[in-house]
mmCIF file with all atom_site columns, C-alpha atoms in Angstrom:
data_model
loop_
_atom_site.group_PDB
_atom_site.id
_atom_site.type_symbol
_atom_site.label_atom_id
_atom_site.label_alt_id
_atom_site.label_comp_id
_atom_site.label_asym_id
_atom_site.label_entity_id
_atom_site.label_seq_id
_atom_site.pdbx_PDB_ins_code
_atom_site.Cartn_x
_atom_site.Cartn_y
_atom_site.Cartn_z
_atom_site.occupancy
_atom_site.B_iso_or_equiv
_atom_site.pdbx_formal_charge
_atom_site.auth_seq_id
_atom_site.auth_comp_id
_atom_site.auth_asym_id
_atom_site.auth_atom_id
_atom_site.pdbx_PDB_model_num
ATOM 1   C CA . UNK A 1 1   ? 0.000   0.000  0.000   1.00 40.00 ? 1   UNK A CA 1
ATOM 2   C CA . UNK A 1 2   ? 1.422   3.392  -0.951  1.00 39.00 ? 2   UNK A CA 1
ATOM 3   C CA . UNK A 1 3   ? 2.034   6.253  1.457   1.00 40.00 ? 3   UNK A CA 1
ATOM 4   C CA . UNK A 1 4   ? -0.717  8.228  -0.301  1.00 37.00 ? 4   UNK A CA 1
ATOM 5   C CA . UNK A 1 5   ? -3.215  5.443  0.400   1.00 36.00 ? 5   UNK A CA 1
ATOM 6   C CA . UNK A 1 6   ? -2.229  5.401  4.060   1.00 38.00 ? 6   UNK A CA 1
ATOM 7   C CA . UNK A 1 7   ? -2.704  9.134  4.435   1.00 44.00 ? 7   UNK A CA 1
ATOM 8   C CA . UNK A 1 8   ? -6.033  10.040 6.068   1.00 49.00 ? 8   UNK A CA 1
ATOM 9   C CA . UNK A 1 9   ? -8.200  12.715 4.489   1.00 51.00 ? 9   UNK A CA 1
ATOM 10  C CA . UNK A 1 10  ? -8.497  15.800 6.675   1.00 61.00 ? 10  UNK A CA 1
ATOM 11  C CA . UNK A 1 11  ? -12.171 16.942 6.577   1.00 67.00 ? 11  UNK A CA 1
ATOM 12  C CA . UNK A 1 12  ? -11.188 20.375 7.906   1.00 76.00 ? 12  UNK A CA 1
ATOM 13  C CA . UNK A 1 13  ? -9.232  21.009 4.711   1.00 79.00 ? 13  UNK A CA 1
ATOM 14  C CA . UNK A 1 14  ? -12.418 20.668 2.667   1.00 93.00 ? 14  UNK A CA 1
ATOM 15  C CA . UNK A 1 15  ? -14.234 22.986 5.065   1.00 96.00 ? 15  UNK A CA 1
ATOM 16  C CA . UNK A 1 16  ? -11.458 25.580 4.789   1.00 95.00 ? 16  UNK A CA 1
ATOM 17  C CA . UNK A 1 17  ? -11.760 25.372 1.001   1.00 96.00 ? 17  UNK A CA 1
ATOM 18  C CA . UNK A 1 18  ? -15.513 25.959 1.260   1.00 97.00 ? 18  UNK A CA 1
ATOM 19  C CA . UNK A 1 19  ? -15.002 29.052 3.423   1.00 97.00 ? 19  UNK A CA 1
ATOM 20  C CA . UNK A 1 20  ? -12.460 30.337 0.910   1.00 97.00 ? 20  UNK A CA 1
ATOM 21  C CA . UNK A 1 21  ? -14.983 29.818 -1.910  1.00 97.00 ? 21  UNK A CA 1
ATOM 22  C CA . UNK A 1 22  ? -17.650 31.745 0.001   1.00 97.00 ? 22  UNK A CA 1
ATOM 23  C CA . UNK A 1 23  ? -15.296 34.621 0.796   1.00 97.00 ? 23  UNK A CA 1
ATOM 24  C CA . UNK A 1 24  ? -14.291 34.828 -2.862  1.00 97.00 ? 24  UNK A CA 1
ATOM 25  C CA . UNK A 1 25  ? -17.898 34.655 -4.127  1.00 96.00 ? 25  UNK A CA 1
ATOM 26  C CA . UNK A 1 26  ? -18.968 37.389 -6.556  1.00 96.00 ? 26  UNK A CA 1
ATOM 27  C CA . UNK A 1 27  ? -22.243 35.856 -7.738  1.00 96.00 ? 27  UNK A CA 1
ATOM 28  C CA . UNK A 1 28  ? -24.272 38.915 -6.732  1.00 95.00 ? 28  UNK A CA 1
ATOM 29  C CA . UNK A 1 29  ? -22.299 41.053 -9.199  1.00 95.00 ? 29  UNK A CA 1
ATOM 30  C CA . UNK A 1 30  ? -21.275 38.535 -11.867 1.00 95.00 ? 30  UNK A CA 1
ATOM 31  C CA . UNK A 1 31  ? -24.398 36.310 -12.006 1.00 93.00 ? 31  UNK A CA 1
ATOM 32  C CA . UNK A 1 32  ? -27.036 38.168 -9.955  1.00 94.00 ? 32  UNK A CA 1
ATOM 33  C CA . UNK A 1 33  ? -30.637 37.205 -9.298  1.00 90.00 ? 33  UNK A CA 1
ATOM 34  C CA . UNK A 1 34  ? -32.174 40.512 -10.333 1.00 91.00 ? 34  UNK A CA 1
ATOM 35  C CA . UNK A 1 35  ? -30.259 43.754 -9.988  1.00 92.00 ? 35  UNK A CA 1
ATOM 36  C CA . UNK A 1 36  ? -26.558 43.306 -9.207  1.00 95.00 ? 36  UNK A CA 1
ATOM 37  C CA . UNK A 1 37  ? -25.133 44.315 -5.855  1.00 95.00 ? 37  UNK A CA 1
ATOM 38  C CA . UNK A 1 38  ? -24.376 48.066 -6.120  1.00 91.00 ? 38  UNK A CA 1
ATOM 39  C CA . UNK A 1 39  ? -20.992 47.834 -4.420  1.00 94.00 ? 39  UNK A CA 1
ATOM 40  C CA . UNK A 1 40  ? -18.008 45.491 -4.147  1.00 94.00 ? 40  UNK A CA 1
ATOM 41  C CA . UNK A 1 41  ? -18.989 42.239 -2.393  1.00 95.00 ? 41  UNK A CA 1
ATOM 42  C CA . UNK A 1 42  ? -17.447 41.494 0.995   1.00 96.00 ? 42  UNK A CA 1
ATOM 43  C CA . UNK A 1 43  ? -18.792 38.158 2.276   1.00 97.00 ? 43  UNK A CA 1
ATOM 44  C CA . UNK A 1 44  ? -18.790 38.016 6.071   1.00 96.00 ? 44  UNK A CA 1
ATOM 45  C CA . UNK A 1 45  ? -18.736 34.560 7.653   1.00 96.00 ? 45  UNK A CA 1
ATOM 46  C CA . UNK A 1 46  ? -17.103 33.013 10.716  1.00 96.00 ? 46  UNK A CA 1
ATOM 47  C CA . UNK A 1 47  ? -17.304 29.281 11.369  1.00 97.00 ? 47  UNK A CA 1
ATOM 48  C CA . UNK A 1 48  ? -15.377 26.166 12.310  1.00 97.00 ? 48  UNK A CA 1
ATOM 49  C CA . UNK A 1 49  ? -16.316 22.500 12.193  1.00 97.00 ? 49  UNK A CA 1
ATOM 50  C CA . UNK A 1 50  ? -16.220 22.331 15.999  1.00 97.00 ? 50  UNK A CA 1
ATOM 51  C CA . UNK A 1 51  ? -18.956 24.980 16.400  1.00 98.00 ? 51  UNK A CA 1
ATOM 52  C CA . UNK A 1 52  ? -21.930 23.894 18.507  1.00 98.00 ? 52  UNK A CA 1
ATOM 53  C CA . UNK A 1 53  ? -24.010 27.073 18.103  1.00 98.00 ? 53  UNK A CA 1
ATOM 54  C CA . UNK A 1 54  ? -25.008 28.757 14.840  1.00 98.00 ? 54  UNK A CA 1
ATOM 55  C CA . UNK A 1 55  ? -26.133 32.377 14.783  1.00 98.00 ? 55  UNK A CA 1
ATOM 56  C CA . UNK A 1 56  ? -28.231 32.745 11.638  1.00 98.00 ? 56  UNK A CA 1
ATOM 57  C CA . UNK A 1 57  ? -29.128 36.350 11.016  1.00 96.00 ? 57  UNK A CA 1
ATOM 58  C CA . UNK A 1 58  ? -30.179 38.372 7.999   1.00 95.00 ? 58  UNK A CA 1
ATOM 59  C CA . UNK A 1 59  ? -27.151 40.019 6.336   1.00 96.00 ? 59  UNK A CA 1
ATOM 60  C CA . UNK A 1 60  ? -24.328 42.377 7.330   1.00 94.00 ? 60  UNK A CA 1
ATOM 61  C CA . UNK A 1 61  ? -25.195 46.027 7.897   1.00 91.00 ? 61  UNK A CA 1
ATOM 62  C CA . UNK A 1 62  ? -22.991 49.000 7.068   1.00 91.00 ? 62  UNK A CA 1
ATOM 63  C CA . UNK A 1 63  ? -20.760 48.695 10.145  1.00 91.00 ? 63  UNK A CA 1
ATOM 64  C CA . UNK A 1 64  ? -20.268 44.963 9.699   1.00 94.00 ? 64  UNK A CA 1
ATOM 65  C CA . UNK A 1 65  ? -19.538 45.489 5.999   1.00 93.00 ? 65  UNK A CA 1
ATOM 66  C CA . UNK A 1 66  ? -16.817 47.963 6.971   1.00 93.00 ? 66  UNK A CA 1
ATOM 67  C CA . UNK A 1 67  ? -15.258 45.860 9.744   1.00 94.00 ? 67  UNK A CA 1
ATOM 68  C CA . UNK A 1 68  ? -15.858 42.314 8.504   1.00 93.00 ? 68  UNK A CA 1
ATOM 69  C CA . UNK A 1 69  ? -16.915 41.313 12.026  1.00 96.00 ? 69  UNK A CA 1
ATOM 70  C CA . UNK A 1 70  ? -20.467 39.929 12.452  1.00 96.00 ? 70  UNK A CA 1
ATOM 71  C CA . UNK A 1 71  ? -22.828 41.816 14.778  1.00 96.00 ? 71  UNK A CA 1
ATOM 72  C CA . UNK A 1 72  ? -20.165 44.437 15.447  1.00 93.00 ? 72  UNK A CA 1
ATOM 73  C CA . UNK A 1 73  ? -22.789 47.017 16.362  1.00 92.00 ? 73  UNK A CA 1
ATOM 74  C CA . UNK A 1 74  ? -25.486 47.825 18.916  1.00 92.00 ? 74  UNK A CA 1
ATOM 75  C CA . UNK A 1 75  ? -27.542 44.855 17.693  1.00 94.00 ? 75  UNK A CA 1
ATOM 76  C CA . UNK A 1 76  ? -24.657 42.579 18.648  1.00 96.00 ? 76  UNK A CA 1
ATOM 77  C CA . UNK A 1 77  ? -24.520 44.045 22.153  1.00 97.00 ? 77  UNK A CA 1
ATOM 78  C CA . UNK A 1 78  ? -28.238 43.355 22.639  1.00 97.00 ? 78  UNK A CA 1
ATOM 79  C CA . UNK A 1 79  ? -27.912 39.842 21.224  1.00 98.00 ? 79  UNK A CA 1
ATOM 80  C CA . UNK A 1 80  ? -25.026 39.055 23.590  1.00 98.00 ? 80  UNK A CA 1
ATOM 81  C CA . UNK A 1 81  ? -27.176 40.257 26.486  1.00 98.00 ? 81  UNK A CA 1
ATOM 82  C CA . UNK A 1 82  ? -30.002 37.935 25.410  1.00 98.00 ? 82  UNK A CA 1
ATOM 83  C CA . UNK A 1 83  ? -27.539 35.050 25.139  1.00 98.00 ? 83  UNK A CA 1
ATOM 84  C CA . UNK A 1 84  ? -25.803 35.867 28.430  1.00 98.00 ? 84  UNK A CA 1
ATOM 85  C CA . UNK A 1 85  ? -22.288 35.743 26.936  1.00 98.00 ? 85  UNK A CA 1
ATOM 86  C CA . UNK A 1 86  ? -19.298 38.045 26.920  1.00 98.00 ? 86  UNK A CA 1
ATOM 87  C CA . UNK A 1 87  ? -17.897 39.594 23.746  1.00 97.00 ? 87  UNK A CA 1
ATOM 88  C CA . UNK A 1 88  ? -14.962 37.183 23.941  1.00 97.00 ? 88  UNK A CA 1
ATOM 89  C CA . UNK A 1 89  ? -17.295 34.175 24.223  1.00 98.00 ? 89  UNK A CA 1
ATOM 90  C CA . UNK A 1 90  ? -19.476 35.521 21.425  1.00 98.00 ? 90  UNK A CA 1
ATOM 91  C CA . UNK A 1 91  ? -16.595 35.623 18.945  1.00 98.00 ? 91  UNK A CA 1
ATOM 92  C CA . UNK A 1 92  ? -15.071 32.257 19.881  1.00 98.00 ? 92  UNK A CA 1
ATOM 93  C CA . UNK A 1 93  ? -15.096 30.477 16.496  1.00 95.00 ? 93  UNK A CA 1
ATOM 94  C CA . UNK A 1 94  ? -14.496 27.119 18.159  1.00 96.00 ? 94  UNK A CA 1
ATOM 95  C CA . UNK A 1 95  ? -18.021 27.368 19.568  1.00 98.00 ? 95  UNK A CA 1
ATOM 96  C CA . UNK A 1 96  ? -19.920 29.981 17.547  1.00 98.00 ? 96  UNK A CA 1
ATOM 97  C CA . UNK A 1 97  ? -20.647 29.964 13.820  1.00 98.00 ? 97  UNK A CA 1
ATOM 98  C CA . UNK A 1 98  ? -22.012 33.120 12.189  1.00 98.00 ? 98  UNK A CA 1
ATOM 99  C CA . UNK A 1 99  ? -24.095 32.121 9.161   1.00 97.00 ? 99  UNK A CA 1
ATOM 100 C CA . UNK A 1 100 ? -26.181 35.038 7.854   1.00 97.00 ? 100 UNK A CA 1
ATOM 101 C CA . UNK A 1 101 ? -28.722 34.353 5.127   1.00 97.00 ? 101 UNK A CA 1
ATOM 102 C CA . UNK A 1 102 ? -26.812 36.791 2.943   1.00 97.00 ? 102 UNK A CA 1
ATOM 103 C CA . UNK A 1 103 ? -23.052 37.042 3.390   1.00 97.00 ? 103 UNK A CA 1
ATOM 104 C CA . UNK A 1 104 ? -22.716 40.516 1.857   1.00 96.00 ? 104 UNK A CA 1
ATOM 105 C CA . UNK A 1 105 ? -24.222 43.859 2.838   1.00 96.00 ? 105 UNK A CA 1
ATOM 106 C CA . UNK A 1 106 ? -27.200 44.124 0.420   1.00 95.00 ? 106 UNK A CA 1
ATOM 107 C CA . UNK A 1 107 ? -27.389 47.923 0.336   1.00 93.00 ? 107 UNK A CA 1
ATOM 108 C CA . UNK A 1 108 ? -30.156 50.205 1.583   1.00 90.00 ? 108 UNK A CA 1
ATOM 109 C CA . UNK A 1 109 ? -33.577 51.221 0.371   1.00 88.00 ? 109 UNK A CA 1
ATOM 110 C CA . UNK A 1 110 ? -34.658 54.838 -0.130  1.00 87.00 ? 110 UNK A CA 1
ATOM 111 C CA . UNK A 1 111 ? -35.732 55.037 3.533   1.00 86.00 ? 111 UNK A CA 1
ATOM 112 C CA . UNK A 1 112 ? -32.305 54.063 4.844   1.00 82.00 ? 112 UNK A CA 1
ATOM 113 C CA . UNK A 1 113 ? -33.291 50.534 5.825   1.00 84.00 ? 113 UNK A CA 1
ATOM 114 C CA . UNK A 1 114 ? -31.259 47.511 4.797   1.00 87.00 ? 114 UNK A CA 1
ATOM 115 C CA . UNK A 1 115 ? -32.462 45.628 1.740   1.00 92.00 ? 115 UNK A CA 1
ATOM 116 C CA . UNK A 1 116 ? -33.315 41.904 2.025   1.00 93.00 ? 116 UNK A CA 1
ATOM 117 C CA . UNK A 1 117 ? -30.456 39.378 1.930   1.00 96.00 ? 117 UNK A CA 1
ATOM 118 C CA . UNK A 1 118 ? -29.265 38.519 -1.561  1.00 95.00 ? 118 UNK A CA 1
ATOM 119 C CA . UNK A 1 119 ? -31.014 35.408 -2.893  1.00 93.00 ? 119 UNK A CA 1
ATOM 120 C CA . UNK A 1 120 ? -27.825 34.020 -4.400  1.00 95.00 ? 120 UNK A CA 1
ATOM 121 C CA . UNK A 1 121 ? -26.264 33.183 -1.028  1.00 95.00 ? 121 UNK A CA 1
ATOM 122 C CA . UNK A 1 122 ? -28.731 30.626 0.313   1.00 96.00 ? 122 UNK A CA 1
ATOM 123 C CA . UNK A 1 123 ? -29.130 28.964 -3.082  1.00 95.00 ? 123 UNK A CA 1
ATOM 124 C CA . UNK A 1 124 ? -25.391 28.569 -3.627  1.00 96.00 ? 124 UNK A CA 1
ATOM 125 C CA . UNK A 1 125 ? -23.969 27.947 -0.187  1.00 97.00 ? 125 UNK A CA 1
ATOM 126 C CA . UNK A 1 126 ? -26.362 27.235 2.661   1.00 96.00 ? 126 UNK A CA 1
ATOM 127 C CA . UNK A 1 127 ? -26.965 23.487 2.296   1.00 95.00 ? 127 UNK A CA 1
ATOM 128 C CA . UNK A 1 128 ? -23.276 22.813 1.586   1.00 95.00 ? 128 UNK A CA 1
ATOM 129 C CA . UNK A 1 129 ? -22.222 24.834 4.596   1.00 96.00 ? 129 UNK A CA 1
ATOM 130 C CA . UNK A 1 130 ? -24.627 23.252 7.087   1.00 96.00 ? 130 UNK A CA 1
ATOM 131 C CA . UNK A 1 131 ? -23.681 19.776 5.847   1.00 95.00 ? 131 UNK A CA 1
ATOM 132 C CA . UNK A 1 132 ? -20.116 20.430 7.006   1.00 96.00 ? 132 UNK A CA 1
ATOM 133 C CA . UNK A 1 133 ? -21.054 21.584 10.510  1.00 97.00 ? 133 UNK A CA 1
ATOM 134 C CA . UNK A 1 134 ? -21.764 18.215 12.186  1.00 95.00 ? 134 UNK A CA 1
ATOM 135 C CA . UNK A 1 135 ? -21.514 19.414 15.793  1.00 97.00 ? 135 UNK A CA 1
ATOM 136 C CA . UNK A 1 136 ? -24.266 22.044 15.822  1.00 97.00 ? 136 UNK A CA 1
ATOM 137 C CA . UNK A 1 137 ? -26.567 21.654 18.827  1.00 96.00 ? 137 UNK A CA 1
ATOM 138 C CA . UNK A 1 138 ? -28.329 25.035 18.809  1.00 97.00 ? 138 UNK A CA 1
ATOM 139 C CA . UNK A 1 139 ? -29.344 27.167 15.816  1.00 97.00 ? 139 UNK A CA 1
ATOM 140 C CA . UNK A 1 140 ? -30.554 30.697 16.551  1.00 98.00 ? 140 UNK A CA 1
ATOM 141 C CA . UNK A 1 141 ? -32.930 31.838 13.804  1.00 98.00 ? 141 UNK A CA 1
ATOM 142 C CA . UNK A 1 142 ? -32.739 35.615 13.972  1.00 98.00 ? 142 UNK A CA 1
ATOM 143 C CA . UNK A 1 143 ? -35.416 37.370 11.937  1.00 96.00 ? 143 UNK A CA 1
ATOM 144 C CA . UNK A 1 144 ? -37.948 36.243 9.372   1.00 96.00 ? 144 UNK A CA 1
ATOM 145 C CA . UNK A 1 145 ? -35.573 35.375 6.533   1.00 96.00 ? 145 UNK A CA 1
ATOM 146 C CA . UNK A 1 146 ? -33.591 32.860 8.587   1.00 97.00 ? 146 UNK A CA 1
ATOM 147 C CA . UNK A 1 147 ? -36.760 31.453 10.118  1.00 97.00 ? 147 UNK A CA 1
ATOM 148 C CA . UNK A 1 148 ? -38.487 30.886 6.789   1.00 96.00 ? 148 UNK A CA 1
ATOM 149 C CA . UNK A 1 149 ? -35.516 29.180 5.131   1.00 96.00 ? 149 UNK A CA 1
ATOM 150 C CA . UNK A 1 150 ? -34.666 26.838 7.989   1.00 96.00 ? 150 UNK A CA 1
ATOM 151 C CA . UNK A 1 151 ? -38.237 25.957 8.906   1.00 95.00 ? 151 UNK A CA 1
ATOM 152 C CA . UNK A 1 152 ? -39.120 25.280 5.272   1.00 94.00 ? 152 UNK A CA 1
ATOM 153 C CA . UNK A 1 153 ? -36.170 22.881 5.172   1.00 92.00 ? 153 UNK A CA 1
ATOM 154 C CA . UNK A 1 154 ? -37.440 21.212 8.347   1.00 88.00 ? 154 UNK A CA 1
ATOM 155 C CA . UNK A 1 155 ? -41.081 20.887 7.297   1.00 88.00 ? 155 UNK A CA 1
ATOM 156 C CA . UNK A 1 156 ? -40.590 20.426 3.561   1.00 90.00 ? 156 UNK A CA 1
ATOM 157 C CA . UNK A 1 157 ? -43.173 23.081 2.729   1.00 91.00 ? 157 UNK A CA 1
ATOM 158 C CA . UNK A 1 158 ? -43.305 26.895 2.632   1.00 91.00 ? 158 UNK A CA 1
ATOM 159 C CA . UNK A 1 159 ? -43.318 28.511 6.062   1.00 94.00 ? 159 UNK A CA 1
ATOM 160 C CA . UNK A 1 160 ? -46.321 30.838 6.215   1.00 91.00 ? 160 UNK A CA 1
ATOM 161 C CA . UNK A 1 161 ? -46.256 32.167 9.793   1.00 93.00 ? 161 UNK A CA 1
ATOM 162 C CA . UNK A 1 162 ? -45.074 35.722 10.360  1.00 95.00 ? 162 UNK A CA 1
ATOM 163 C CA . UNK A 1 163 ? -42.206 36.521 12.727  1.00 96.00 ? 163 UNK A CA 1
ATOM 164 C CA . UNK A 1 164 ? -44.394 37.223 15.765  1.00 96.00 ? 164 UNK A CA 1
ATOM 165 C CA . UNK A 1 165 ? -46.264 33.936 15.467  1.00 97.00 ? 165 UNK A CA 1
ATOM 166 C CA . UNK A 1 166 ? -43.070 32.012 14.771  1.00 97.00 ? 166 UNK A CA 1
ATOM 167 C CA . UNK A 1 167 ? -41.250 33.407 17.812  1.00 97.00 ? 167 UNK A CA 1
ATOM 168 C CA . UNK A 1 168 ? -44.350 32.916 19.952  1.00 96.00 ? 168 UNK A CA 1
ATOM 169 C CA . UNK A 1 169 ? -44.278 29.231 18.958  1.00 95.00 ? 169 UNK A CA 1
ATOM 170 C CA . UNK A 1 170 ? -40.681 28.820 20.175  1.00 96.00 ? 170 UNK A CA 1
ATOM 171 C CA . UNK A 1 171 ? -41.467 25.951 22.554  1.00 94.00 ? 171 UNK A CA 1
ATOM 172 C CA . UNK A 1 172 ? -42.749 23.581 19.889  1.00 91.00 ? 172 UNK A CA 1
ATOM 173 C CA . UNK A 1 173 ? -40.011 24.612 17.444  1.00 88.00 ? 173 UNK A CA 1
ATOM 174 C CA . UNK A 1 174 ? -37.361 23.956 20.074  1.00 82.00 ? 174 UNK A CA 1
ATOM 175 C CA . UNK A 1 175 ? -38.770 20.452 20.443  1.00 80.00 ? 175 UNK A CA 1
ATOM 176 C CA . UNK A 1 176 ? -39.159 19.801 16.704  1.00 72.00 ? 176 UNK A CA 1
ATOM 177 C CA . UNK A 1 177 ? -37.053 16.639 16.677  1.00 69.00 ? 177 UNK A CA 1
ATOM 178 C CA . UNK A 1 178 ? -34.357 18.104 14.459  1.00 75.00 ? 178 UNK A CA 1
ATOM 179 C CA . UNK A 1 179 ? -30.722 17.276 15.150  1.00 84.00 ? 179 UNK A CA 1
ATOM 180 C CA . UNK A 1 180 ? -30.075 20.732 16.594  1.00 93.00 ? 180 UNK A CA 1
ATOM 181 C CA . UNK A 1 181 ? -32.439 22.846 18.712  1.00 95.00 ? 181 UNK A CA 1
ATOM 182 C CA . UNK A 1 182 ? -34.023 25.577 16.570  1.00 96.00 ? 182 UNK A CA 1
ATOM 183 C CA . UNK A 1 183 ? -34.796 28.767 18.471  1.00 97.00 ? 183 UNK A CA 1
ATOM 184 C CA . UNK A 1 184 ? -36.493 31.685 16.657  1.00 97.00 ? 184 UNK A CA 1
ATOM 185 C CA . UNK A 1 185 ? -35.654 35.214 17.770  1.00 98.00 ? 185 UNK A CA 1
ATOM 186 C CA . UNK A 1 186 ? -36.562 38.711 16.600  1.00 97.00 ? 186 UNK A CA 1
ATOM 187 C CA . UNK A 1 187 ? -33.676 40.709 15.204  1.00 95.00 ? 187 UNK A CA 1
ATOM 188 C CA . UNK A 1 188 ? -31.927 42.557 18.078  1.00 96.00 ? 188 UNK A CA 1
ATOM 189 C CA . UNK A 1 189 ? -32.015 45.839 16.135  1.00 92.00 ? 189 UNK A CA 1
ATOM 190 C CA . UNK A 1 190 ? -33.292 48.963 17.884  1.00 91.00 ? 190 UNK A CA 1
ATOM 191 C CA . UNK A 1 191 ? -36.056 48.935 15.257  1.00 89.00 ? 191 UNK A CA 1
ATOM 192 C CA . UNK A 1 192 ? -37.597 46.000 17.147  1.00 94.00 ? 192 UNK A CA 1
ATOM 193 C CA . UNK A 1 193 ? -37.612 47.687 20.569  1.00 96.00 ? 193 UNK A CA 1
ATOM 194 C CA . UNK A 1 194 ? -41.330 48.391 20.170  1.00 96.00 ? 194 UNK A CA 1
ATOM 195 C CA . UNK A 1 195 ? -42.029 44.728 19.391  1.00 97.00 ? 195 UNK A CA 1
ATOM 196 C CA . UNK A 1 196 ? -40.112 43.648 22.484  1.00 96.00 ? 196 UNK A CA 1
ATOM 197 C CA . UNK A 1 197 ? -42.113 46.028 24.679  1.00 96.00 ? 197 UNK A CA 1
ATOM 198 C CA . UNK A 1 198 ? -45.387 44.763 23.231  1.00 97.00 ? 198 UNK A CA 1
ATOM 199 C CA . UNK A 1 199 ? -44.378 41.154 23.844  1.00 97.00 ? 199 UNK A CA 1
ATOM 200 C CA . UNK A 1 200 ? -43.077 41.025 27.451  1.00 97.00 ? 200 UNK A CA 1
ATOM 201 C CA . UNK A 1 201 ? -43.153 37.199 27.403  1.00 97.00 ? 201 UNK A CA 1
ATOM 202 C CA . UNK A 1 202 ? -40.103 37.327 25.146  1.00 98.00 ? 202 UNK A CA 1
ATOM 203 C CA . UNK A 1 203 ? -37.733 38.659 27.820  1.00 97.00 ? 203 UNK A CA 1
ATOM 204 C CA . UNK A 1 204 ? -39.608 36.950 30.670  1.00 98.00 ? 204 UNK A CA 1
ATOM 205 C CA . UNK A 1 205 ? -39.685 33.447 29.155  1.00 97.00 ? 205 UNK A CA 1
ATOM 206 C CA . UNK A 1 206 ? -37.726 32.981 25.947  1.00 98.00 ? 206 UNK A CA 1
ATOM 207 C CA . UNK A 1 207 ? -34.553 34.875 26.952  1.00 98.00 ? 207 UNK A CA 1
ATOM 208 C CA . UNK A 1 208 ? -34.046 32.835 30.174  1.00 98.00 ? 208 UNK A CA 1
ATOM 209 C CA . UNK A 1 209 ? -34.549 29.667 28.120  1.00 97.00 ? 209 UNK A CA 1
ATOM 210 C CA . UNK A 1 210 ? -31.963 30.866 25.611  1.00 98.00 ? 210 UNK A CA 1
ATOM 211 C CA . UNK A 1 211 ? -29.445 31.468 28.409  1.00 98.00 ? 211 UNK A CA 1
ATOM 212 C CA . UNK A 1 212 ? -30.016 27.941 29.719  1.00 97.00 ? 212 UNK A CA 1
ATOM 213 C CA . UNK A 1 213 ? -29.338 26.541 26.265  1.00 97.00 ? 213 UNK A CA 1
ATOM 214 C CA . UNK A 1 214 ? -26.191 28.649 26.013  1.00 97.00 ? 214 UNK A CA 1
ATOM 215 C CA . UNK A 1 215 ? -24.937 27.190 29.276  1.00 96.00 ? 215 UNK A CA 1
ATOM 216 C CA . UNK A 1 216 ? -25.721 23.687 28.010  1.00 95.00 ? 216 UNK A CA 1
ATOM 217 C CA . UNK A 1 217 ? -24.121 23.943 24.576  1.00 95.00 ? 217 UNK A CA 1
#
């Protein structure tokens, strides 16, 4: 038997290649679904095969686009508070994977709000990426885009519930029987402060449950 046949394949090498492909992706400018991205792509992703928790948000905002660091803004501070983790723990790639639905900042609408995540990202990368994260135990579905994609994959049919109803149903979704616990959350943006005030059960019930899961996984 040759030395090459004796050599074991390192699965992490394939994962590193996948991350490199994603970071080099220019589909939203070179083969866009609809209008091309109006600026130079900068895919933002952080992940390792050892990660046990996936943070699945919408897409980078302006500050994250500039820094390349996920949730490097006030939304990140609020999310860390919900999770009960420090900034250092939050950015520990050995444990946390940051998998937005769109890897690049999508631009803004005429009102100054962020546009939806680019459609190219999920179609090209999401299934391949999740297939190479075998240790995930908890997947945080932050916002409607992440919730619809993941829950459609789980149920095999379009997810029709709006964000409020989906988050309100967090108990049954957490016990869905999937390999990893799925926990829906509203986006931690200041724009959702009104929603949080109108739904006091979120901070009274769901947030403590999230912190227990964080301590577990």
